[in-house]
Tab-separated table of C-alpha atoms and ligand atoms in Angstrom:
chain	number	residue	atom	x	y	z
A	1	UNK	CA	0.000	0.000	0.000
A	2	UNK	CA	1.131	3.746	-1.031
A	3	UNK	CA	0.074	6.638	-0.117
A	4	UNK	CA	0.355	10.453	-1.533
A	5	UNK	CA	-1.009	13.773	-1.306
A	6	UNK	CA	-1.358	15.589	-4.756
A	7	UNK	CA	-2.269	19.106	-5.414
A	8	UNK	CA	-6.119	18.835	-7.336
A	9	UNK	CA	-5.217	21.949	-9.201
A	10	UNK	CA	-6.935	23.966	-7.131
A	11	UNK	CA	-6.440	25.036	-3.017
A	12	UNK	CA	-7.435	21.219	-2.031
A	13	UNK	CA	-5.361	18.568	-1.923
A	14	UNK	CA	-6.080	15.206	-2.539
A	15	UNK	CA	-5.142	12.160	-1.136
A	16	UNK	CA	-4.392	8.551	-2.624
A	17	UNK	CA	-4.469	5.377	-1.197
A	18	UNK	CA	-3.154	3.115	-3.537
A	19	UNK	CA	-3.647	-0.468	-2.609
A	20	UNK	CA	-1.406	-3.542	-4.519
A	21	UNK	CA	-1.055	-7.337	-4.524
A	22	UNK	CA	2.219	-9.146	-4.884
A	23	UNK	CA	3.267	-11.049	-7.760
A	24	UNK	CA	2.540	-14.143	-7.443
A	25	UNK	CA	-0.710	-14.081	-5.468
A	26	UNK	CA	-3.553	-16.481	-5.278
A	27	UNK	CA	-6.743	-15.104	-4.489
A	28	UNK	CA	-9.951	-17.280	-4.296
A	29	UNK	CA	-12.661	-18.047	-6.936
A	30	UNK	CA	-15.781	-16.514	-6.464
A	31	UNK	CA	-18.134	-19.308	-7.408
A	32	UNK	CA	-16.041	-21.893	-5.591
A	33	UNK	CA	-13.646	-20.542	-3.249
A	34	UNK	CA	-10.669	-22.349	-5.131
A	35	UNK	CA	-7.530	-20.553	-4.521
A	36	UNK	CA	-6.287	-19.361	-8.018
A	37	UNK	CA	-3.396	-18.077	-9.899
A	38	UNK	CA	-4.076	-13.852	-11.753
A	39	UNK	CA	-4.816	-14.256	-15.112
A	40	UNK	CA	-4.737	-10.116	-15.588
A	41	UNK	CA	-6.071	-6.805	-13.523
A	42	UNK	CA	-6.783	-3.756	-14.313
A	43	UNK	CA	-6.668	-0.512	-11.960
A	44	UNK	CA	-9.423	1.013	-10.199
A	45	UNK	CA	-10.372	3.987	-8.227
A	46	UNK	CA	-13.024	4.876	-5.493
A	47	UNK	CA	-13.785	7.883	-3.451
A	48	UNK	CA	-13.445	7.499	0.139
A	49	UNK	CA	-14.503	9.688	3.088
A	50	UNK	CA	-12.338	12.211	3.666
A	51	UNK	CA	-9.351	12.401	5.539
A	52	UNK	CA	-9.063	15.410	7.102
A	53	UNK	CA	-9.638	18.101	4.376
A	54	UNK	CA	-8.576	16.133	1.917
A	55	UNK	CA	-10.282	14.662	-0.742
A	56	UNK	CA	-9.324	10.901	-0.514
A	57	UNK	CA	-9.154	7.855	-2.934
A	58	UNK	CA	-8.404	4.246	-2.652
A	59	UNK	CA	-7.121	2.887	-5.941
A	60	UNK	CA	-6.309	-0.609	-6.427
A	61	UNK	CA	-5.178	-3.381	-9.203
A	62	UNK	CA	-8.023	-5.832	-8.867
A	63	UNK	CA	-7.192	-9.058	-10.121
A	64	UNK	CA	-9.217	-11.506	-13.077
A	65	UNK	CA	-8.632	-14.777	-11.549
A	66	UNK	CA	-8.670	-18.075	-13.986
A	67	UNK	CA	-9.902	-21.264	-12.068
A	68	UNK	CA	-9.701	-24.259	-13.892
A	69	UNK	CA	-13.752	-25.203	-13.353
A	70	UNK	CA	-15.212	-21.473	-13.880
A	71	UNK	CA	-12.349	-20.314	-16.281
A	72	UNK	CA	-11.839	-16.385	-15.668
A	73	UNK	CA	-13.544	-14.718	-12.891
A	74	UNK	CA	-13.878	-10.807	-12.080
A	75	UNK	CA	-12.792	-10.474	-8.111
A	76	UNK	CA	-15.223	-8.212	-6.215
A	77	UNK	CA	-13.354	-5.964	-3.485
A	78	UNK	CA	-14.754	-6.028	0.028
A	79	UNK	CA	-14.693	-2.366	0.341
A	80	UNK	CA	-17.170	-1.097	-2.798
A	81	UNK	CA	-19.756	-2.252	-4.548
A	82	UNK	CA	-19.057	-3.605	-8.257
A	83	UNK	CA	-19.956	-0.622	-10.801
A	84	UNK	CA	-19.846	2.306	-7.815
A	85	UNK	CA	-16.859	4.281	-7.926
A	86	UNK	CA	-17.515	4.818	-3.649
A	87	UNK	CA	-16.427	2.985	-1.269
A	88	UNK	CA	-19.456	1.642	1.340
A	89	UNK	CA	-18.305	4.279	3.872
A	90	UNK	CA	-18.491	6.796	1.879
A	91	UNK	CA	-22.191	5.754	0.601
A	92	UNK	CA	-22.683	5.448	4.012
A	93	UNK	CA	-21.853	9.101	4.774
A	94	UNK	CA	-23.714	10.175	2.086
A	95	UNK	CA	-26.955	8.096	3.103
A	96	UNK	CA	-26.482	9.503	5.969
A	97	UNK	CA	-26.042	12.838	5.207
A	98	UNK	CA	-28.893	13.034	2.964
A	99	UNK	CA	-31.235	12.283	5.637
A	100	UNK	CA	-30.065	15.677	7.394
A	101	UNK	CA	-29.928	17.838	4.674
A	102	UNK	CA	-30.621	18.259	0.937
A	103	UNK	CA	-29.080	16.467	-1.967
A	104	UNK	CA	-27.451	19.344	-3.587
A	105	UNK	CA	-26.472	20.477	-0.083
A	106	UNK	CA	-24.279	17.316	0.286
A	107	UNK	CA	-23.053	17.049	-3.333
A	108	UNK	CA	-21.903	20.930	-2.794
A	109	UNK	CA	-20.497	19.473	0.952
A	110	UNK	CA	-18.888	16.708	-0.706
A	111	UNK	CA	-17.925	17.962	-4.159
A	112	UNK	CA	-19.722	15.269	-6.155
A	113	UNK	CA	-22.404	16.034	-8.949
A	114	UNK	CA	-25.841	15.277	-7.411
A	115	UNK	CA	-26.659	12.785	-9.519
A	116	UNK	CA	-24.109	10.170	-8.556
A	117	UNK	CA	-25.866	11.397	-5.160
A	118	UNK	CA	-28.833	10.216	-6.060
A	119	UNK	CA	-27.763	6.964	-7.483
A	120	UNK	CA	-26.439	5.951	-4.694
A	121	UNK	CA	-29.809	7.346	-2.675
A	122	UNK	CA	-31.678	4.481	-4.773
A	123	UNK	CA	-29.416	1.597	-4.681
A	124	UNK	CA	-29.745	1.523	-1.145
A	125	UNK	CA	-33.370	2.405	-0.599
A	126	UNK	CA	-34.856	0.256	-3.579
A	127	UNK	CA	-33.047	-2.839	-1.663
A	128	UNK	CA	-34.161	-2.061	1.672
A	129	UNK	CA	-37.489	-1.182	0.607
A	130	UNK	CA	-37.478	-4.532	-1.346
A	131	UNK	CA	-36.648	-6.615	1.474
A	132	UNK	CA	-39.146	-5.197	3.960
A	133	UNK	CA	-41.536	-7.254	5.605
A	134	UNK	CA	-45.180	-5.974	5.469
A	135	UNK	CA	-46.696	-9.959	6.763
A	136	UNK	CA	-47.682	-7.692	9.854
A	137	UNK	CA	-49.513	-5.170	8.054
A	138	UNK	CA	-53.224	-5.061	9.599
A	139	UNK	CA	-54.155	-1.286	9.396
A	140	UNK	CA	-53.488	1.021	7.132
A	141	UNK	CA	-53.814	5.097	6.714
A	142	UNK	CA	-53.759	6.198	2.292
A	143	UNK	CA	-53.364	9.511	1.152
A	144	UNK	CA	-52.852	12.177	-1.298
A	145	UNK	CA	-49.762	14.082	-1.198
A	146	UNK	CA	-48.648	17.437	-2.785
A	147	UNK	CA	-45.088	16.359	-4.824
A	148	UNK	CA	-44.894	19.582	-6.062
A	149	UNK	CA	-46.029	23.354	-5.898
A	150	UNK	CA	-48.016	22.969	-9.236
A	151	UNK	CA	-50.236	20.571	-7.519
A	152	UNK	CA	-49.012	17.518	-8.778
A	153	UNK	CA	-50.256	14.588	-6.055
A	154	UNK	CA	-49.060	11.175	-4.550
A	155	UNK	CA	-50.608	8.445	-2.930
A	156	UNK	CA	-48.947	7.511	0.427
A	157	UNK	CA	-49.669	3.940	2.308
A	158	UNK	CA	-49.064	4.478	5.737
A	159	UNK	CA	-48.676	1.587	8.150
A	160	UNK	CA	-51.391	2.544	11.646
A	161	UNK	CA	-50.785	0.221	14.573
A	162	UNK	CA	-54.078	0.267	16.342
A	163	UNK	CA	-52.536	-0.902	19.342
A	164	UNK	CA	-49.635	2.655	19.002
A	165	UNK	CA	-47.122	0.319	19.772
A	166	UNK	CA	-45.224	0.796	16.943
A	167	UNK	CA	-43.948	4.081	15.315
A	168	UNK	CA	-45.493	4.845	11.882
A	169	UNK	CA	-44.223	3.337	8.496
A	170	UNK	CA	-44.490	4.909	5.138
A	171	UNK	CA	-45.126	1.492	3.047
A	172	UNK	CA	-45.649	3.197	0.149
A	173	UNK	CA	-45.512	5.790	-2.918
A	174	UNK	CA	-46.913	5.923	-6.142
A	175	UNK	CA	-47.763	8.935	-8.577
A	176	UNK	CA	-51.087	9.481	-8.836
A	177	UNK	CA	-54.453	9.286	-6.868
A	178	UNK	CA	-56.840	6.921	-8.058
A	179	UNK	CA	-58.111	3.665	-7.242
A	180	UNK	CA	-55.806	2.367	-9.085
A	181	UNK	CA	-52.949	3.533	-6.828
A	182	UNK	CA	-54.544	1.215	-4.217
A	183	UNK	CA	-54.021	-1.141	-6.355
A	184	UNK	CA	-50.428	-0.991	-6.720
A	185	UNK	CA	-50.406	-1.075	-2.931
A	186	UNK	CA	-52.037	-4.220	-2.626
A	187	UNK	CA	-49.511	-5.895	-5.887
A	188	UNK	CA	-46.693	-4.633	-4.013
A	189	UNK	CA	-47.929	-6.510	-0.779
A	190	UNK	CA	-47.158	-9.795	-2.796
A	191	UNK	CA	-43.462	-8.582	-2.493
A	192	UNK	CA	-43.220	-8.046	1.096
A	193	UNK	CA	-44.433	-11.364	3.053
A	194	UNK	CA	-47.955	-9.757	2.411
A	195	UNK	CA	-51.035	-10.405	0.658
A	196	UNK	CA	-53.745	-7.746	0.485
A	197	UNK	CA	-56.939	-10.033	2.557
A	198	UNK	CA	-54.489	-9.377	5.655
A	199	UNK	CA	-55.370	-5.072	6.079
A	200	UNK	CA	-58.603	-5.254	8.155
A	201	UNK	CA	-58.720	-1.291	8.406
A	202	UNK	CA	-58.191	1.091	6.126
A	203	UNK	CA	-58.300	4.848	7.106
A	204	UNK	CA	-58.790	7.185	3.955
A	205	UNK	CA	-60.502	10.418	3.093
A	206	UNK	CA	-64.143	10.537	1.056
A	207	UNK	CA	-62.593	10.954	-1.876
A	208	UNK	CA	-64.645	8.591	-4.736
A	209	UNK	CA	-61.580	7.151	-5.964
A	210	UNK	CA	-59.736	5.868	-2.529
A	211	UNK	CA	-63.252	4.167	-1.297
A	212	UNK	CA	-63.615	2.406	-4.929
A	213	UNK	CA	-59.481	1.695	-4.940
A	214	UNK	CA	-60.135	-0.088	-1.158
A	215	UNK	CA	-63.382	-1.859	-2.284
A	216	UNK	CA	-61.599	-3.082	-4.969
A	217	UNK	CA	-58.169	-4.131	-4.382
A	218	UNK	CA	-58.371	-4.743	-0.361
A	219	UNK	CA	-61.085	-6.383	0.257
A	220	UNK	CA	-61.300	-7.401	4.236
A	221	UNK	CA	-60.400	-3.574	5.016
A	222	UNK	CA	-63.237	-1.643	7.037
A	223	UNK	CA	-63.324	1.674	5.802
A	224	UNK	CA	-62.807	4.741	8.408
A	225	UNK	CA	-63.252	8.027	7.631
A	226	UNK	CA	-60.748	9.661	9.327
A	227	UNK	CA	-62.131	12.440	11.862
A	228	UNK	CA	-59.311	14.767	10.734
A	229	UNK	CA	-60.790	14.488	6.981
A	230	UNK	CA	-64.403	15.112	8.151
A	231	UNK	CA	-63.326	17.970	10.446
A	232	UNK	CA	-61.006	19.884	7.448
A	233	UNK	CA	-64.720	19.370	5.550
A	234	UNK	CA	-66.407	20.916	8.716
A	235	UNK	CA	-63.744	24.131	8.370
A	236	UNK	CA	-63.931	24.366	5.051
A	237	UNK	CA	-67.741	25.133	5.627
A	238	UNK	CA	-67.275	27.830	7.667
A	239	UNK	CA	-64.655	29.333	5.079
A	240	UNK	CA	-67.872	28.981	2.629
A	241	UNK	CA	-70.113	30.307	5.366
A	242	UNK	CA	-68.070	33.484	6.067
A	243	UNK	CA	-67.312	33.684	2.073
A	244	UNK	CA	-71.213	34.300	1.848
A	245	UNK	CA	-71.231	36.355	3.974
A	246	UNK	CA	-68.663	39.000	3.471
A	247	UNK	CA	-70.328	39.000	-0.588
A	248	UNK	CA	-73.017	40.279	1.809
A	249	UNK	CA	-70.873	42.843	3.029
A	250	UNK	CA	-70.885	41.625	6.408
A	251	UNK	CA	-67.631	43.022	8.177
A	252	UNK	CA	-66.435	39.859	10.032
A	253	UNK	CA	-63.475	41.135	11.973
A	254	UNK	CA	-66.787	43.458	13.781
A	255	UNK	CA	-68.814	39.965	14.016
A	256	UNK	CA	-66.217	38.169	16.115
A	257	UNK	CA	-66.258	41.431	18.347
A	258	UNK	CA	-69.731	41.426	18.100
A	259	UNK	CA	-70.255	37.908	19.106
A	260	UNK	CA	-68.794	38.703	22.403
A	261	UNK	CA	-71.263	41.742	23.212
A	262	UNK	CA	-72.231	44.860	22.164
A	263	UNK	CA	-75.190	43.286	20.491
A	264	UNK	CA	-77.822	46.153	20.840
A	265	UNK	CA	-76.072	48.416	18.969
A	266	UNK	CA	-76.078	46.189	15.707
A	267	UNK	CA	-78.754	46.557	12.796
A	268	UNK	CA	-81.579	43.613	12.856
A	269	UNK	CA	-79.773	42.024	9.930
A	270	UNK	CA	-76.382	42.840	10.768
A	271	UNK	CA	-77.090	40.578	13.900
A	272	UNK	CA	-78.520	38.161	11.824
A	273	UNK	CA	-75.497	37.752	9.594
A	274	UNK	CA	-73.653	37.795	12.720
A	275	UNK	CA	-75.583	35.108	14.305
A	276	UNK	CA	-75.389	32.877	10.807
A	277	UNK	CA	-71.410	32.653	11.586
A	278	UNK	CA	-71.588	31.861	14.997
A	279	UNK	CA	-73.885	29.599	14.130
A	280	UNK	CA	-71.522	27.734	12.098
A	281	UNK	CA	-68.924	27.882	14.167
A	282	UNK	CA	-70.915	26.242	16.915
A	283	UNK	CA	-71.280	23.420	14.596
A	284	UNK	CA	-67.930	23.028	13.851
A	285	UNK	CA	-67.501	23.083	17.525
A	286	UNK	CA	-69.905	20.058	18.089
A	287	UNK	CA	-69.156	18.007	15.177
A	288	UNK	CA	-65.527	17.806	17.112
A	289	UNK	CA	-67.343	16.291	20.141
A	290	UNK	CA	-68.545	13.557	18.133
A	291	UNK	CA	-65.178	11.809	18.457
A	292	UNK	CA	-64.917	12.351	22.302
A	293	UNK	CA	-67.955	9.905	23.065
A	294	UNK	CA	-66.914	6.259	24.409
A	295	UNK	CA	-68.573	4.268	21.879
A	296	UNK	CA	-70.402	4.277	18.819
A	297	UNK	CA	-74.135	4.294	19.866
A	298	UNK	CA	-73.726	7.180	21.704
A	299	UNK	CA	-71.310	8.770	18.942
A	300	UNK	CA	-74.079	8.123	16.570
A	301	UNK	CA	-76.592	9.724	18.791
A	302	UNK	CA	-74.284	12.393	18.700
A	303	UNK	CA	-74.094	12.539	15.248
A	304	UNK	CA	-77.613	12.464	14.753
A	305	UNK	CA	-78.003	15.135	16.610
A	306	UNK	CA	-75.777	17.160	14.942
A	307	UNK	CA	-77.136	15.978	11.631
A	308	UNK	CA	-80.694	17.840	11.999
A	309	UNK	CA	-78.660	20.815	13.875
A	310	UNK	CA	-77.261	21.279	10.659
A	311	UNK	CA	-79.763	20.740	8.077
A	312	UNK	CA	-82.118	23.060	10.028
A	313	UNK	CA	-79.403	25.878	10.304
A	314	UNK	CA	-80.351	27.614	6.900
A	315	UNK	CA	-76.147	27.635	6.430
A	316	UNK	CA	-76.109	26.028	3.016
A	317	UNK	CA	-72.343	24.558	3.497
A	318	UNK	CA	-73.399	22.529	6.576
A	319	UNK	CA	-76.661	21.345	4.724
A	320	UNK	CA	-74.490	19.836	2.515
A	321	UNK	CA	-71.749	18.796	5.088
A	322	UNK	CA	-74.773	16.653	6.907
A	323	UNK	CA	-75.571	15.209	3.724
A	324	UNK	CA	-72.074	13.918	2.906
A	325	UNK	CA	-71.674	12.813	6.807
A	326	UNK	CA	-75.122	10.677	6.078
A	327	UNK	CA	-73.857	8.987	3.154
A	328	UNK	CA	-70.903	8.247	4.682
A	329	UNK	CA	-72.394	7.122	8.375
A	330	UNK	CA	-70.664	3.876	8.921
A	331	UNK	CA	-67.077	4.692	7.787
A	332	UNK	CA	-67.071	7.903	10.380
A	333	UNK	CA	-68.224	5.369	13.243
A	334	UNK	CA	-65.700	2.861	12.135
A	335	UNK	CA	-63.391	5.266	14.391
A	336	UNK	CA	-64.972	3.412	17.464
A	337	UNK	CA	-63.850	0.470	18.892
A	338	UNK	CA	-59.801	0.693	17.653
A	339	UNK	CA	-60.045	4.632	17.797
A	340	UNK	CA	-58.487	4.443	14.247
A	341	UNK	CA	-56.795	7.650	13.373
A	342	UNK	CA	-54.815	8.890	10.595
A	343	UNK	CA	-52.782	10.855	13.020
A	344	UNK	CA	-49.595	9.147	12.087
A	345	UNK	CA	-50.146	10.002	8.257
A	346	UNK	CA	-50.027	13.918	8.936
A	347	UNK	CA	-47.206	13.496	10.476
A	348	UNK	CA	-45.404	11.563	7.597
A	349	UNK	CA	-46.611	13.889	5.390
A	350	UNK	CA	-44.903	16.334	7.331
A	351	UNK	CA	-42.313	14.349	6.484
A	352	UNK	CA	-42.711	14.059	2.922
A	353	UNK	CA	-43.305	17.763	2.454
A	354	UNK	CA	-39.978	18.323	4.283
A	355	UNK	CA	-38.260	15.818	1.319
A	356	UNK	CA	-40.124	17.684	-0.970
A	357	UNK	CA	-38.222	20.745	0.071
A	358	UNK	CA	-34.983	18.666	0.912
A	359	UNK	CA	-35.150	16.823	-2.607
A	360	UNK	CA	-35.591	20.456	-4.436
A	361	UNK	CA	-34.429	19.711	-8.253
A	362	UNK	CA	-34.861	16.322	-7.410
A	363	UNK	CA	-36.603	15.952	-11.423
A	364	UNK	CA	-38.169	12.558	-11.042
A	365	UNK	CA	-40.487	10.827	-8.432
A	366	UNK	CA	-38.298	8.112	-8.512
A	367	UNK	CA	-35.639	10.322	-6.096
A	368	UNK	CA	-38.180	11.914	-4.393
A	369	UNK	CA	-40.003	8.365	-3.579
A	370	UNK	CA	-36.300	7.188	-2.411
A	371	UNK	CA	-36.127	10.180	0.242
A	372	UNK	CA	-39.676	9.534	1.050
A	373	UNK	CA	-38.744	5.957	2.322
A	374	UNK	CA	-35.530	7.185	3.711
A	375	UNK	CA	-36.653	9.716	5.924
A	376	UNK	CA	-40.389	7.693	7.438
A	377	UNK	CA	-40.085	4.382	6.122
A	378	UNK	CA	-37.630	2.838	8.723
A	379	UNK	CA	-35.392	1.134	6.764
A	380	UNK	CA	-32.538	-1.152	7.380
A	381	UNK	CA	-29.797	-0.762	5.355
A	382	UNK	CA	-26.901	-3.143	4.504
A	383	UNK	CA	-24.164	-1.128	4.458
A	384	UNK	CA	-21.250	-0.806	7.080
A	385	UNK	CA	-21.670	2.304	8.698
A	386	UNK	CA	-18.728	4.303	9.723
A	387	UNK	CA	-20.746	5.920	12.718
A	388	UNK	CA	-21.225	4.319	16.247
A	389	UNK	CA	-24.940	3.774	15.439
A	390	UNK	CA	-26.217	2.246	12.721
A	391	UNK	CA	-27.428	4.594	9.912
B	1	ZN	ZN1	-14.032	-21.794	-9.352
């Protein structure tokens, strides 16, 4: 082994490792261990972590061995994949580093093009994501996502534990969001130790295509209507509500002022434009106490309640909310007994949007996907990691 520092042509210096084999060597066959003479070699170079500022590369003459059963062999070097011009460490650092901070952050950091970044960001995802088990998958939490500012949108498969024992697990990511994106879900459970009969819940929003996707391609799931769905519908009604009425030229910022006195000096239907938005705030209000009741019969009672509340409170935007809470009746309820909530999937979209932003000029789902699963799909990668903990 050599070693030498050369000037890179610019401040930096860079070091080289330069790793050799005696004449005369045996090394052994891959495909049978055999201990063989060199038939040639040929020189090659990987980048390595750094040692101290310097830029540093192992090169070494790795040998063609010729055994007399498998004729001439290509030796594989313990310290690199075959075809990467990094060594495992330094893939290491970078999988690591990407998890911290974007891409072109570490390529600037590191003084690699990004897209040798991002190869690397793939090889090791694809294969962990490829060897995860899913044969415990019972519950699970789909999504849209935003992939980017234009409004483009992703299906997520999150992984819910009813019981909270275990942290949430992005499963999976696919463009799109339509039923058939459920139905790449459920293939890809063929994959993982999985089969689709196995998810018994499946918490989505009302969207047509998701409850058509589950019907479809997950049979067994009960559908729940995840509160925080219902209750985004609930505040999206009062948007419409106070929409209405500042066309009416209600001045609102005076109605929440109003609302807490100094009702006798308001106009008879300045009050009542007044009272039509505290109206539906009071609903919005209530509908949230649905979810606080111990079990379904009296949730449903609840409901109910709420139900005729609403369709007698002249506010168009509730009518309608009532309406789409009846049609949808036993997938809200499903909440009760498990207390099945998508909680876990706002927070991996949380997540996902932070990729989004980390993965800036990523230009194809693919990379985004890859630091999707990276950064909330806990997975295990095979790679020896030059840190105390595993990466
Ligand atoms: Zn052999």
């Amino acid at each position: 082994m050599r070693s030498g520092l050369e000037d890179s042509g610019g401040q930096s210096k860079v070091l080289y490792v330069d790793i050799d084999f005696e004449e005369g060597s045996r090394f052994a066959c891959p495909s049978c261990g055999r201990p063989c003479a060199v038939y040639d070699s040929e020189v090659k170079r990987w980048r390595h972590m750094n040692f101290w500022q310097h830029a540093t590369f192992l090169s070494a003459r790795v040998p063609r061995v010729e055994c007399p059963e498998h004729k001439v062999r290509q030796l594989e070097v313990p310290w690199a994949r075959p075809e990467s011009g990094f060594t495992l460490m330094f893939e290491a650092l970078i999988m690591a580093l990407v998890r911290e901070m974007p891409v072109a952050a570490v390529g600037a950091l590191v003084g690699e093009h990004d897209t040798r970044l991002w190869r690397i960001v793939r090889h090791y995802v694809a294969k962990a994501h490829a060897a995860q088990d899913w044969s415990e998958v019972a519950a699970v939490a789909i999504d849209e996502t935003a992939t980017r500012k234009g409004q483009r949108y992703a299906t997520v498969v999150v992984e819910i534990d009813l019981e909270m024992k275990r942290e949430a697990r992005l499963l999976f990511m696919t463009p799109e969001r339509t039923a058939a994106s459920v139905g790449e879900f459920a293939e890809a459970m063929g994959v993982h130790g999985a089969s689709a009969p196995q998810v018994q819940v499946a918490a989505i929003d009302m969207s047509p295509a998701y409850q058509k996707g589950v019907a479809e391609h997950l049979p067994q799931a009960q559908v729940v209507f995840d509160r925080f769905h219902v209750m985004k519908l609930a505040g999206e009604a009062v948007d419409a509500v106070r929409r209405a009425l500042r066309a009416q030229g209600a001045d609102l910022k005076g109605a929440m002022w109003a609302l807490r006195g100094n009702w006798q000096n308001l106009k008879q239907e300045q009050r009542e434009l007044r009272l039509d938005l505290g109206r539906a705030l009071a609903l919005r209000e209530s509908l949230q106490d649905t979810w606080q009741w111990p079990g379904p019969a009296s949730a449903a009672l609840h409901l109910k309640g709420w139900c005729s509340w609403a369709a007698r409170s002249r506010l168009l935007p509730f009518q309608k909310l009532a309406r789409t809470i009846k049609s949808h009746w036993d997938g809200i309820l499903a909440f009760f007994p498990h207390h099945v909530t998508s909680a876990a999937i706002e927070a991996i979209n949380g997540i996902i949007q932070t990729a989004r932003r980390r993965a800036r000029g990523f230009r194809n789902f693919l990379n985004l996907q890859a630091i999707c699963y990276w950064m909330a799909g806990r997975l295990k990668l095979s790679i020896p990691s030059p840190f105390a903990h595993p990466i």
